[in-house]
Amino acid sequence: MEEAIRINEKDKRVKRVEGYRWIVWIVLAAVYVFVTFHRMAAGVVKTDLEEAFNIGAAQFATLGSMYFYAYFIMQIPSGILADKFGPKKTVASFSLLAAVGSIIFGLASNIMIAYLGRFMVGIGVSVVFICLIKIQSRWFYAKNFALMVGFAGVAANVGAVLAQTPLVIATGTFGWRNTFIYMGVAMVVFAVLVVLLVKDDPTDMGLPGMDELEGRPAVTSAIKVGEALRSVMSNKRTWIISLTYIGLYTGYVVLLGTFGVSYLITTYGMSTIQAANMIMVAVIGSAVSSLLVGYISDKIKKRKSIVVSLSLVTLLCWIVFVYVKMPVSMLMPFLFIMGFVMSCFTMCWTVANEVNDRRYSGIATGVVNCIGFAGAAVVPVLMGKILDAYQSMPALGYQKAYFVLIVLVAVSTAASFFTHETKATNVYAERK
């Protein structure tokens, strides 16, 4: 009788974990929507920003890249913060900084203040994704890791969707300045929700943690930072998956957040809202991919074959997109497919976690993101300089600018062939 009561009590506690985890996840995923909104928004308001600050393509690209420079320098520190201090404190405090940055950006009277606001936003939101991955590793079963990364990808794409046609409508209604001010105020609200609702681990509520439920050694936040960094950064598998990630992710940012809309306007003579609608189709493809690819990968317990095959198709799509002017009727299905395959970069986060000590999931994700965001910061600026040099021949300028990106995607595709197959398990112990 006592045994039955004990089992029943344990079942209730497990169900409490399985229920409350979604509250924790939804709050952080909602904050992540702001992250990708700010990441992608610059491309849609490109004309407004160029007129407001009297700048060309190169300065516009620099303005957009301020976010990525900030994000780049914060990725490893973000991993350390997530692993050592926990997602709750980290996300709540940094979200307030991002909120202030968004408001400063909306109020900016000159380009230097706009740079500052954009940089502050990048610093503030830089911690969110890594903290979300950390939360998923502490609240969800390991067997569902890739699927949960896929759900995170859906949240990201909600932000990317909001930064397309809805942003065009919002800026038309409120003006671009007020839109960014309102987004800053909204981030303050969600920072408060993080404080009130997020818990770093089920054990913080007196509930059994995933370590106990899955019968594995307990993981604590009492890590040695130097030891953790050495472990992750001396692992060659970390660098291979990071190299795979850089081209795929940079391409995603360029298409959805920097030059995708303006390229369609120049090449196909579309209006801003028509071009934004087209790019939104690629975002939808990316959202579908985030869920489906993660689910299939978990189901068949394969990582490498998926990354390799989708990387190859991504490279082909970029070549066609830049060098083949297709009928407008074909653009929508093509961009859906392109968005779908290029989002295989989400698998890189999963692989990074599975080839490293799981105690250092934040740092492992941070290192991969650091490499990817370096590409996302530098490549658009190079492309902007090329576009400025070919202002009298914009179509040729876009071909030459995109060639830089295609080379990087090709390098990443080649690296994908050397990715380690984890079979959906943590293989850190087998690294030698």
JSON list of C-alpha atoms in Angstrom, two decimals, residues 250-430:
[
{"chain": "A", "resi": 250, "resn": "THR", "atom": "CA", "xyz": [24.96, 33.77, -42.82]},
{"chain": "A", "resi": 251, "resn": "GLY", "atom": "CA", "xyz": [22.91, 32.93, -45.91]},
{"chain": "A", "resi": 252, "resn": "TYR", "atom": "CA", "xyz": [19.75, 32.76, -43.79]},
{"chain": "A", "resi": 253, "resn": "VAL", "atom": "CA", "xyz": [20.44, 36.22, -42.35]},
{"chain": "A", "resi": 254, "resn": "VAL", "atom": "CA", "xyz": [21.31, 37.78, -45.72]},
{"chain": "A", "resi": 255, "resn": "LEU", "atom": "CA", "xyz": [18.15, 36.47, -47.39]},
{"chain": "A", "resi": 256, "resn": "LEU", "atom": "CA", "xyz": [15.68, 37.10, -44.59]},
{"chain": "A", "resi": 257, "resn": "GLY", "atom": "CA", "xyz": [17.20, 40.09, -42.86]},
{"chain": "A", "resi": 258, "resn": "THR", "atom": "CA", "xyz": [19.56, 42.15, -45.00]},
{"chain": "A", "resi": 259, "resn": "PHE", "atom": "CA", "xyz": [19.41, 42.06, -48.80]},
{"chain": "A", "resi": 260, "resn": "GLY", "atom": "CA", "xyz": [16.62, 39.61, -49.68]},
{"chain": "A", "resi": 261, "resn": "VAL", "atom": "CA", "xyz": [13.85, 42.21, -49.98]},
{"chain": "A", "resi": 262, "resn": "SER", "atom": "CA", "xyz": [15.99, 44.80, -51.80]},
{"chain": "A", "resi": 263, "resn": "TYR", "atom": "CA", "xyz": [17.33, 42.13, -54.20]},
{"chain": "A", "resi": 264, "resn": "LEU", "atom": "CA", "xyz": [13.79, 41.14, -55.21]},
{"chain": "A", "resi": 265, "resn": "ILE", "atom": "CA", "xyz": [12.81, 44.81, -55.64]},
{"chain": "A", "resi": 266, "resn": "THR", "atom": "CA", "xyz": [15.83, 45.43, -57.89]},
{"chain": "A", "resi": 267, "resn": "THR", "atom": "CA", "xyz": [15.75, 42.20, -59.88]},
{"chain": "A", "resi": 268, "resn": "TYR", "atom": "CA", "xyz": [12.00, 41.65, -60.27]},
{"chain": "A", "resi": 269, "resn": "GLY", "atom": "CA", "xyz": [10.66, 45.21, -59.96]},
{"chain": "A", "resi": 270, "resn": "MET", "atom": "CA", "xyz": [8.48, 44.37, -56.96]},
{"chain": "A", "resi": 271, "resn": "SER", "atom": "CA", "xyz": [7.06, 46.78, -54.42]},
{"chain": "A", "resi": 272, "resn": "THR", "atom": "CA", "xyz": [8.38, 46.59, -50.87]},
{"chain": "A", "resi": 273, "resn": "ILE", "atom": "CA", "xyz": [5.32, 44.75, -49.58]},
{"chain": "A", "resi": 274, "resn": "GLN", "atom": "CA", "xyz": [5.37, 42.28, -52.51]},
{"chain": "A", "resi": 275, "resn": "ALA", "atom": "CA", "xyz": [9.05, 41.52, -51.88]},
{"chain": "A", "resi": 276, "resn": "ALA", "atom": "CA", "xyz": [8.43, 41.19, -48.12]},
{"chain": "A", "resi": 277, "resn": "ASN", "atom": "CA", "xyz": [5.60, 38.74, -48.83]},
{"chain": "A", "resi": 278, "resn": "MET", "atom": "CA", "xyz": [7.98, 36.65, -50.93]},
{"chain": "A", "resi": 279, "resn": "ILE", "atom": "CA", "xyz": [10.62, 36.59, -48.21]},
{"chain": "A", "resi": 280, "resn": "MET", "atom": "CA", "xyz": [7.89, 35.70, -45.70]},
{"chain": "A", "resi": 281, "resn": "VAL", "atom": "CA", "xyz": [7.27, 32.54, -47.73]},
{"chain": "A", "resi": 282, "resn": "ALA", "atom": "CA", "xyz": [10.92, 31.59, -47.16]},
{"chain": "A", "resi": 283, "resn": "VAL", "atom": "CA", "xyz": [10.39, 32.24, -43.44]},
{"chain": "A", "resi": 284, "resn": "ILE", "atom": "CA", "xyz": [7.39, 29.90, -43.45]},
{"chain": "A", "resi": 285, "resn": "GLY", "atom": "CA", "xyz": [9.51, 27.25, -45.18]},
{"chain": "A", "resi": 286, "resn": "SER", "atom": "CA", "xyz": [12.12, 27.73, -42.48]},
{"chain": "A", "resi": 287, "resn": "ALA", "atom": "CA", "xyz": [9.51, 27.32, -39.73]},
{"chain": "A", "resi": 288, "resn": "VAL", "atom": "CA", "xyz": [8.20, 24.09, -41.24]},
{"chain": "A", "resi": 289, "resn": "SER", "atom": "CA", "xyz": [11.78, 22.83, -41.60]},
{"chain": "A", "resi": 290, "resn": "SER", "atom": "CA", "xyz": [12.61, 23.62, -37.97]},
{"chain": "A", "resi": 291, "resn": "LEU", "atom": "CA", "xyz": [9.91, 21.25, -36.76]},
{"chain": "A", "resi": 292, "resn": "LEU", "atom": "CA", "xyz": [10.01, 18.58, -39.43]},
{"chain": "A", "resi": 293, "resn": "VAL", "atom": "CA", "xyz": [13.78, 18.17, -39.73]},
{"chain": "A", "resi": 294, "resn": "GLY", "atom": "CA", "xyz": [14.24, 17.95, -35.96]},
{"chain": "A", "resi": 295, "resn": "TYR", "atom": "CA", "xyz": [11.42, 15.42, -35.64]},
{"chain": "A", "resi": 296, "resn": "ILE", "atom": "CA", "xyz": [12.74, 13.22, -38.46]},
{"chain": "A", "resi": 297, "resn": "SER", "atom": "CA", "xyz": [16.28, 13.42, -37.12]},
{"chain": "A", "resi": 298, "resn": "ASP", "atom": "CA", "xyz": [15.17, 12.29, -33.66]},
{"chain": "A", "resi": 299, "resn": "LYS", "atom": "CA", "xyz": [13.05, 9.54, -35.21]},
{"chain": "A", "resi": 300, "resn": "ILE", "atom": "CA", "xyz": [15.75, 8.01, -37.46]},
{"chain": "A", "resi": 301, "resn": "LYS", "atom": "CA", "xyz": [18.57, 8.95, -35.04]},
{"chain": "A", "resi": 302, "resn": "LYS", "atom": "CA", "xyz": [20.67, 10.51, -37.77]},
{"chain": "A", "resi": 303, "resn": "ARG", "atom": "CA", "xyz": [22.30, 13.94, -37.84]},
{"chain": "A", "resi": 304, "resn": "LYS", "atom": "CA", "xyz": [25.11, 13.96, -40.42]},
{"chain": "A", "resi": 305, "resn": "SER", "atom": "CA", "xyz": [23.17, 12.66, -43.44]},
{"chain": "A", "resi": 306, "resn": "ILE", "atom": "CA", "xyz": [20.49, 15.31, -42.92]},
{"chain": "A", "resi": 307, "resn": "VAL", "atom": "CA", "xyz": [23.01, 18.14, -42.58]},
{"chain": "A", "resi": 308, "resn": "VAL", "atom": "CA", "xyz": [25.00, 17.04, -45.64]},
{"chain": "A", "resi": 309, "resn": "SER", "atom": "CA", "xyz": [22.03, 16.55, -47.97]},
{"chain": "A", "resi": 310, "resn": "LEU", "atom": "CA", "xyz": [20.27, 19.80, -47.03]},
{"chain": "A", "resi": 311, "resn": "SER", "atom": "CA", "xyz": [23.54, 21.76, -47.22]},
{"chain": "A", "resi": 312, "resn": "LEU", "atom": "CA", "xyz": [24.06, 20.57, -50.78]},
{"chain": "A", "resi": 313, "resn": "VAL", "atom": "CA", "xyz": [20.55, 21.61, -51.80]},
{"chain": "A", "resi": 314, "resn": "THR", "atom": "CA", "xyz": [21.02, 24.97, -50.05]},
{"chain": "A", "resi": 315, "resn": "LEU", "atom": "CA", "xyz": [24.14, 25.66, -52.11]},
{"chain": "A", "resi": 316, "resn": "LEU", "atom": "CA", "xyz": [22.27, 24.77, -55.31]},
{"chain": "A", "resi": 317, "resn": "CYS", "atom": "CA", "xyz": [19.36, 27.03, -54.33]},
{"chain": "A", "resi": 318, "resn": "TRP", "atom": "CA", "xyz": [21.69, 29.99, -53.79]},
{"chain": "A", "resi": 319, "resn": "ILE", "atom": "CA", "xyz": [23.27, 29.52, -57.22]},
{"chain": "A", "resi": 320, "resn": "VAL", "atom": "CA", "xyz": [19.84, 29.39, -58.88]},
{"chain": "A", "resi": 321, "resn": "PHE", "atom": "CA", "xyz": [18.49, 32.34, -56.87]},
{"chain": "A", "resi": 322, "resn": "VAL", "atom": "CA", "xyz": [21.36, 34.62, -57.87]},
{"chain": "A", "resi": 323, "resn": "TYR", "atom": "CA", "xyz": [22.16, 33.54, -61.42]},
{"chain": "A", "resi": 324, "resn": "VAL", "atom": "CA", "xyz": [18.80, 32.41, -62.82]},
{"chain": "A", "resi": 325, "resn": "LYS", "atom": "CA", "xyz": [15.98, 34.94, -63.25]},
{"chain": "A", "resi": 326, "resn": "MET", "atom": "CA", "xyz": [12.96, 32.71, -62.94]},
{"chain": "A", "resi": 327, "resn": "PRO", "atom": "CA", "xyz": [9.30, 33.54, -63.70]},
{"chain": "A", "resi": 328, "resn": "VAL", "atom": "CA", "xyz": [7.68, 35.38, -60.77]},
{"chain": "A", "resi": 329, "resn": "SER", "atom": "CA", "xyz": [5.11, 32.56, -60.53]},
{"chain": "A", "resi": 330, "resn": "MET", "atom": "CA", "xyz": [7.94, 30.16, -59.60]},
{"chain": "A", "resi": 331, "resn": "LEU", "atom": "CA", "xyz": [9.49, 32.42, -56.95]},
{"chain": "A", "resi": 332, "resn": "MET", "atom": "CA", "xyz": [7.04, 31.59, -54.20]},
{"chain": "A", "resi": 333, "resn": "PRO", "atom": "CA", "xyz": [7.45, 27.77, -54.25]},
{"chain": "A", "resi": 334, "resn": "PHE", "atom": "CA", "xyz": [11.18, 28.17, -54.85]},
{"chain": "A", "resi": 335, "resn": "LEU", "atom": "CA", "xyz": [11.64, 30.47, -51.84]},
{"chain": "A", "resi": 336, "resn": "PHE", "atom": "CA", "xyz": [9.61, 28.09, -49.66]},
{"chain": "A", "resi": 337, "resn": "ILE", "atom": "CA", "xyz": [12.00, 25.27, -50.60]},
{"chain": "A", "resi": 338, "resn": "MET", "atom": "CA", "xyz": [15.03, 27.52, -50.15]},
{"chain": "A", "resi": 339, "resn": "GLY", "atom": "CA", "xyz": [13.85, 28.59, -46.71]},
{"chain": "A", "resi": 340, "resn": "PHE", "atom": "CA", "xyz": [13.19, 24.96, -45.82]},
{"chain": "A", "resi": 341, "resn": "VAL", "atom": "CA", "xyz": [16.60, 23.56, -46.76]},
{"chain": "A", "resi": 342, "resn": "MET", "atom": "CA", "xyz": [18.75, 26.45, -45.51]},
{"chain": "A", "resi": 343, "resn": "SER", "atom": "CA", "xyz": [17.31, 26.03, -42.03]},
{"chain": "A", "resi": 344, "resn": "CYS", "atom": "CA", "xyz": [19.24, 22.81, -41.58]},
{"chain": "A", "resi": 345, "resn": "PHE", "atom": "CA", "xyz": [21.66, 25.05, -39.65]},
{"chain": "A", "resi": 346, "resn": "THR", "atom": "CA", "xyz": [19.43, 24.34, -36.62]},
{"chain": "A", "resi": 347, "resn": "MET", "atom": "CA", "xyz": [20.88, 20.81, -36.59]},
{"chain": "A", "resi": 348, "resn": "CYS", "atom": "CA", "xyz": [24.31, 22.32, -35.94]},
{"chain": "A", "resi": 349, "resn": "TRP", "atom": "CA", "xyz": [23.21, 23.36, -32.44]},
{"chain": "A", "resi": 350, "resn": "THR", "atom": "CA", "xyz": [22.05, 19.83, -31.73]},
{"chain": "A", "resi": 351, "resn": "VAL", "atom": "CA", "xyz": [25.30, 18.29, -32.96]},
{"chain": "A", "resi": 352, "resn": "ALA", "atom": "CA", "xyz": [27.37, 20.80, -30.97]},
{"chain": "A", "resi": 353, "resn": "ASN", "atom": "CA", "xyz": [25.61, 19.72, -27.79]},
{"chain": "A", "resi": 354, "resn": "GLU", "atom": "CA", "xyz": [25.98, 16.03, -28.57]},
{"chain": "A", "resi": 355, "resn": "VAL", "atom": "CA", "xyz": [29.72, 16.14, -29.29]},
{"chain": "A", "resi": 356, "resn": "ASN", "atom": "CA", "xyz": [30.50, 18.07, -26.10]},
{"chain": "A", "resi": 357, "resn": "ASP", "atom": "CA", "xyz": [30.21, 17.45, -22.38]},
{"chain": "A", "resi": 358, "resn": "ARG", "atom": "CA", "xyz": [26.53, 18.08, -21.64]},
{"chain": "A", "resi": 359, "resn": "ARG", "atom": "CA", "xyz": [27.46, 20.15, -18.57]},
{"chain": "A", "resi": 360, "resn": "TYR", "atom": "CA", "xyz": [28.71, 22.78, -21.02]},
{"chain": "A", "resi": 361, "resn": "SER", "atom": "CA", "xyz": [25.67, 22.97, -23.30]},
{"chain": "A", "resi": 362, "resn": "GLY", "atom": "CA", "xyz": [25.55, 26.77, -23.04]},
{"chain": "A", "resi": 363, "resn": "ILE", "atom": "CA", "xyz": [29.20, 27.24, -23.92]},
{"chain": "A", "resi": 364, "resn": "ALA", "atom": "CA", "xyz": [29.06, 24.70, -26.77]},
{"chain": "A", "resi": 365, "resn": "THR", "atom": "CA", "xyz": [26.08, 26.49, -28.31]},
{"chain": "A", "resi": 366, "resn": "GLY", "atom": "CA", "xyz": [27.83, 29.83, -27.72]},
{"chain": "A", "resi": 367, "resn": "VAL", "atom": "CA", "xyz": [30.96, 28.82, -29.59]},
{"chain": "A", "resi": 368, "resn": "VAL", "atom": "CA", "xyz": [28.99, 27.66, -32.63]},
{"chain": "A", "resi": 369, "resn": "ASN", "atom": "CA", "xyz": [26.89, 30.83, -32.59]},
{"chain": "A", "resi": 370, "resn": "CYS", "atom": "CA", "xyz": [30.01, 32.95, -32.21]},
{"chain": "A", "resi": 371, "resn": "ILE", "atom": "CA", "xyz": [31.39, 31.60, -35.48]},
{"chain": "A", "resi": 372, "resn": "GLY", "atom": "CA", "xyz": [28.06, 31.95, -37.27]},
{"chain": "A", "resi": 373, "resn": "PHE", "atom": "CA", "xyz": [27.47, 35.50, -36.17]},
{"chain": "A", "resi": 374, "resn": "ALA", "atom": "CA", "xyz": [30.96, 36.50, -37.22]},
{"chain": "A", "resi": 375, "resn": "GLY", "atom": "CA", "xyz": [29.91, 35.60, -40.74]},
{"chain": "A", "resi": 376, "resn": "ALA", "atom": "CA", "xyz": [26.56, 37.36, -40.35]},
{"chain": "A", "resi": 377, "resn": "ALA", "atom": "CA", "xyz": [28.34, 40.52, -39.21]},
{"chain": "A", "resi": 378, "resn": "VAL", "atom": "CA", "xyz": [31.13, 40.66, -41.80]},
{"chain": "A", "resi": 379, "resn": "VAL", "atom": "CA", "xyz": [29.62, 39.29, -45.03]},
{"chain": "A", "resi": 380, "resn": "PRO", "atom": "CA", "xyz": [26.71, 41.79, -45.33]},
{"chain": "A", "resi": 381, "resn": "VAL", "atom": "CA", "xyz": [29.17, 44.68, -44.91]},
{"chain": "A", "resi": 382, "resn": "LEU", "atom": "CA", "xyz": [31.36, 43.28, -47.71]},
{"chain": "A", "resi": 383, "resn": "MET", "atom": "CA", "xyz": [28.25, 42.86, -49.85]},
{"chain": "A", "resi": 384, "resn": "GLY", "atom": "CA", "xyz": [27.20, 46.45, -49.08]},
{"chain": "A", "resi": 385, "resn": "LYS", "atom": "CA", "xyz": [30.57, 47.80, -50.21]},
{"chain": "A", "resi": 386, "resn": "ILE", "atom": "CA", "xyz": [30.27, 45.89, -53.49]},
{"chain": "A", "resi": 387, "resn": "LEU", "atom": "CA", "xyz": [26.73, 47.21, -54.03]},
{"chain": "A", "resi": 388, "resn": "ASP", "atom": "CA", "xyz": [27.91, 50.77, -53.45]},
{"chain": "A", "resi": 389, "resn": "ALA", "atom": "CA", "xyz": [30.69, 50.25, -56.00]},
{"chain": "A", "resi": 390, "resn": "TYR", "atom": "CA", "xyz": [28.13, 49.12, -58.62]},
{"chain": "A", "resi": 391, "resn": "GLN", "atom": "CA", "xyz": [25.39, 51.67, -57.98]},
{"chain": "A", "resi": 392, "resn": "SER", "atom": "CA", "xyz": [25.07, 52.37, -61.70]},
{"chain": "A", "resi": 393, "resn": "MET", "atom": "CA", "xyz": [24.66, 48.64, -62.45]},
{"chain": "A", "resi": 394, "resn": "PRO", "atom": "CA", "xyz": [22.70, 47.26, -59.46]},
{"chain": "A", "resi": 395, "resn": "ALA", "atom": "CA", "xyz": [21.84, 43.91, -61.07]},
{"chain": "A", "resi": 396, "resn": "LEU", "atom": "CA", "xyz": [25.53, 43.15, -61.70]},
{"chain": "A", "resi": 397, "resn": "GLY", "atom": "CA", "xyz": [26.35, 44.48, -58.25]},
{"chain": "A", "resi": 398, "resn": "TYR", "atom": "CA", "xyz": [24.00, 42.00, -56.59]},
{"chain": "A", "resi": 399, "resn": "GLN", "atom": "CA", "xyz": [25.53, 39.09, -58.53]},
{"chain": "A", "resi": 400, "resn": "LYS", "atom": "CA", "xyz": [29.03, 40.04, -57.46]},
{"chain": "A", "resi": 401, "resn": "ALA", "atom": "CA", "xyz": [27.94, 40.69, -53.87]},
{"chain": "A", "resi": 402, "resn": "TYR", "atom": "CA", "xyz": [26.09, 37.40, -53.57]},
{"chain": "A", "resi": 403, "resn": "PHE", "atom": "CA", "xyz": [29.10, 35.54, -55.01]},
{"chain": "A", "resi": 404, "resn": "VAL", "atom": "CA", "xyz": [30.91, 36.26, -51.71]},
{"chain": "A", "resi": 405, "resn": "LEU", "atom": "CA", "xyz": [28.09, 34.54, -49.85]},
{"chain": "A", "resi": 406, "resn": "ILE", "atom": "CA", "xyz": [27.94, 31.59, -52.23]},
{"chain": "A", "resi": 407, "resn": "VAL", "atom": "CA", "xyz": [31.66, 30.89, -51.67]},
{"chain": "A", "resi": 408, "resn": "LEU", "atom": "CA", "xyz": [31.06, 30.82, -47.91]},
{"chain": "A", "resi": 409, "resn": "VAL", "atom": "CA", "xyz": [28.07, 28.49, -48.31]},
{"chain": "A", "resi": 410, "resn": "ALA", "atom": "CA", "xyz": [30.22, 26.20, -50.46]},
{"chain": "A", "resi": 411, "resn": "VAL", "atom": "CA", "xyz": [32.89, 26.06, -47.73]},
{"chain": "A", "resi": 412, "resn": "SER", "atom": "CA", "xyz": [30.25, 25.16, -45.15]},
{"chain": "A", "resi": 413, "resn": "THR", "atom": "CA", "xyz": [28.80, 22.50, -47.41]},
{"chain": "A", "resi": 414, "resn": "ALA", "atom": "CA", "xyz": [32.24, 20.93, -47.75]},
{"chain": "A", "resi": 415, "resn": "ALA", "atom": "CA", "xyz": [32.68, 21.01, -43.96]},
{"chain": "A", "resi": 416, "resn": "SER", "atom": "CA", "xyz": [29.35, 19.21, -43.48]},
{"chain": "A", "resi": 417, "resn": "PHE", "atom": "CA", "xyz": [30.91, 16.03, -44.94]},
{"chain": "A", "resi": 418, "resn": "PHE", "atom": "CA", "xyz": [33.27, 15.93, -41.95]},
{"chain": "A", "resi": 419, "resn": "THR", "atom": "CA", "xyz": [30.52, 16.36, -39.35]},
{"chain": "A", "resi": 420, "resn": "HIS", "atom": "CA", "xyz": [30.46, 13.61, -36.75]},
{"chain": "A", "resi": 421, "resn": "GLU", "atom": "CA", "xyz": [27.43, 11.31, -36.75]},
{"chain": "A", "resi": 422, "resn": "THR", "atom": "CA", "xyz": [26.15, 11.21, -33.16]},
{"chain": "A", "resi": 423, "resn": "LYS", "atom": "CA", "xyz": [23.15, 8.93, -33.76]},
{"chain": "A", "resi": 424, "resn": "ALA", "atom": "CA", "xyz": [21.12, 11.26, -31.53]},
{"chain": "A", "resi": 425, "resn": "THR", "atom": "CA", "xyz": [23.17, 10.54, -28.41]},
{"chain": "A", "resi": 426, "resn": "ASN", "atom": "CA", "xyz": [25.87, 12.39, -26.52]},
{"chain": "A", "resi": 427, "resn": "VAL", "atom": "CA", "xyz": [29.19, 11.06, -27.83]},
{"chain": "A", "resi": 428, "resn": "TYR", "atom": "CA", "xyz": [31.57, 13.27, -25.87]},
{"chain": "A", "resi": 429, "resn": "ALA", "atom": "CA", "xyz": [33.07, 10.28, -24.05]},
{"chain": "A", "resi": 430, "resn": "GLU", "atom": "CA", "xyz": [33.94, 8.69, -27.41]}
]
